[in-house]
Amino acid sequence: MKKTVLSLTLAASVLALGACSSADDKALVTSKVGDISVADFHETAKTLTGPIVLQQMVTEKVLADKYEVKDDEIKEAFDAVASQYGDTFAQALAQSGLTEAGFKESLKVEILQEKALKDQAIKEEDVKKYYEQMKTELNGRHILVADEATAKEALAKIKGGASFADVAKEYSSDTGSASKGGELGWFSVGTMVDEFNDAAYELELNTVSEPVKSSFGYHIIEITDKRDVEGVGSFEDEEDNIRQSMVAKLKQTGEAQVLLKDIIAKMAKDANFKTSDKDLKVALDSLTTTSEEEAAAAEKAAKEAAEKTEKESDKEADTETESK
């Protein structure tokens, strides 16, 4: 996170400095080997970082129209990063060519993106389901195998009378739990991958699940005990924290980046951003293109390339036939 934020802020600071004066022919830097004018600096800054800065500025503008970032939110984020660097923070800013004000501006964009994710990437029904699940902790065990056929084979042994623990020791590839008969101990909502979590919370006590597919393989799950969680507030009190937890999980899986791109693309498209600057138009078009549109364009390009190759191949074959 540090590197991303610092890089974006540096780019923004460079462009902002170049645009800060109306006297474009005025020397910004003087030397014995020649001066650097404000206009020269601005043009170079735009060439080097213009697309990144434009996308950041458009992102901030479109998100700030819908969401508010308070000063204390920026301060909290700023202090958190500063504490990570400790005594070297001021030096790190200076070495990156950053000011505190510029760094805070990038943090504002990051907070706006977080708010957009919490608001638009998380469905209300999923938040309510999470809230209901967080009222209960589960104690369970599982068997993890690589494929469905092996999962069904292990399940058949359990249904045939073999103990869950023995089958887990024989079949499970989860080395952390296999030696303990598949025991996972107590866990709460959000601890496990989504597919496992939802299947576990739907199970009746002491009932063995059908094979459940996740990114790790196939699970056979049994919930052996349940207990209420104390201290859970009302839905209104817990909703923001739940959304925060769900966004954090999206970030871990990499889904957040795609979802955020699509959110900003749709909002920017609705806002009808346009530019007459051909050098920056590509960056603006990229920002307002959703991942679905990108995939469709890529598929179309691949199809056209394949058709072109096929036509060229047919033409070569016809030429070869004629030469004979």
C-alpha angles and dihedrals in degrees: 000000000000094000094047095048094045093048094050092046092050091053092048092047092051094051094042092052091051091051098044098091131059091203095084094171092053116109112254093183128019129199144155090259096051143300130267113222125210088247093052091047092048093050093049092046090050092049094049102039108004098111093049093046093046091052091049092049093048090046092052093045096050095043095043088057089065106025134046126219115199124213093244090056091055091045091052092051092044093050091048093056092041090054091052090057094039115181091357095061097096089046091049091053092048094047090052092048092245136144124210089243092054092047091051089051091058090046088054090056090049092051091048089053090050091052091049091052093048091049103039109020095054120068120224093232091054091052091051091048090050090050092053091047094049089064089070136053121205133212113203152136136227146190117223122200135166102242141027095244092058090045091054090047091053092045091051090056091053092048088048091060105272115135118256090232094054093048091048091053090049101043113018119106092194098104092189094062107018095082088052093054092264094302114163099175122215118341137169137211114299094025095099131045112280098255092051092043096053094044091049094050092049094052122102115231115283092006119130116225129227113251110299117205121218137154088275097055132263122336132200107200135195124181110209101178144009134199138181119255115231124220099030109151130212120294090257091053094047102037098089093047090048092052089048091053092048092049090049089055091049088054092051091054094043093241093115094070094056093043092049092049090054093046093052093042093055094044093047091047091051089050088056099225113191136176134191090203106103092198092059098036092084091055091048093047090050092051093051095049117096123221089249091055090047091052091049091049091049091050091049092049091049091049092049091048091051092049091049091050091048092051092049090049091050090048092052090048091051091048091050091050092050092050090057 
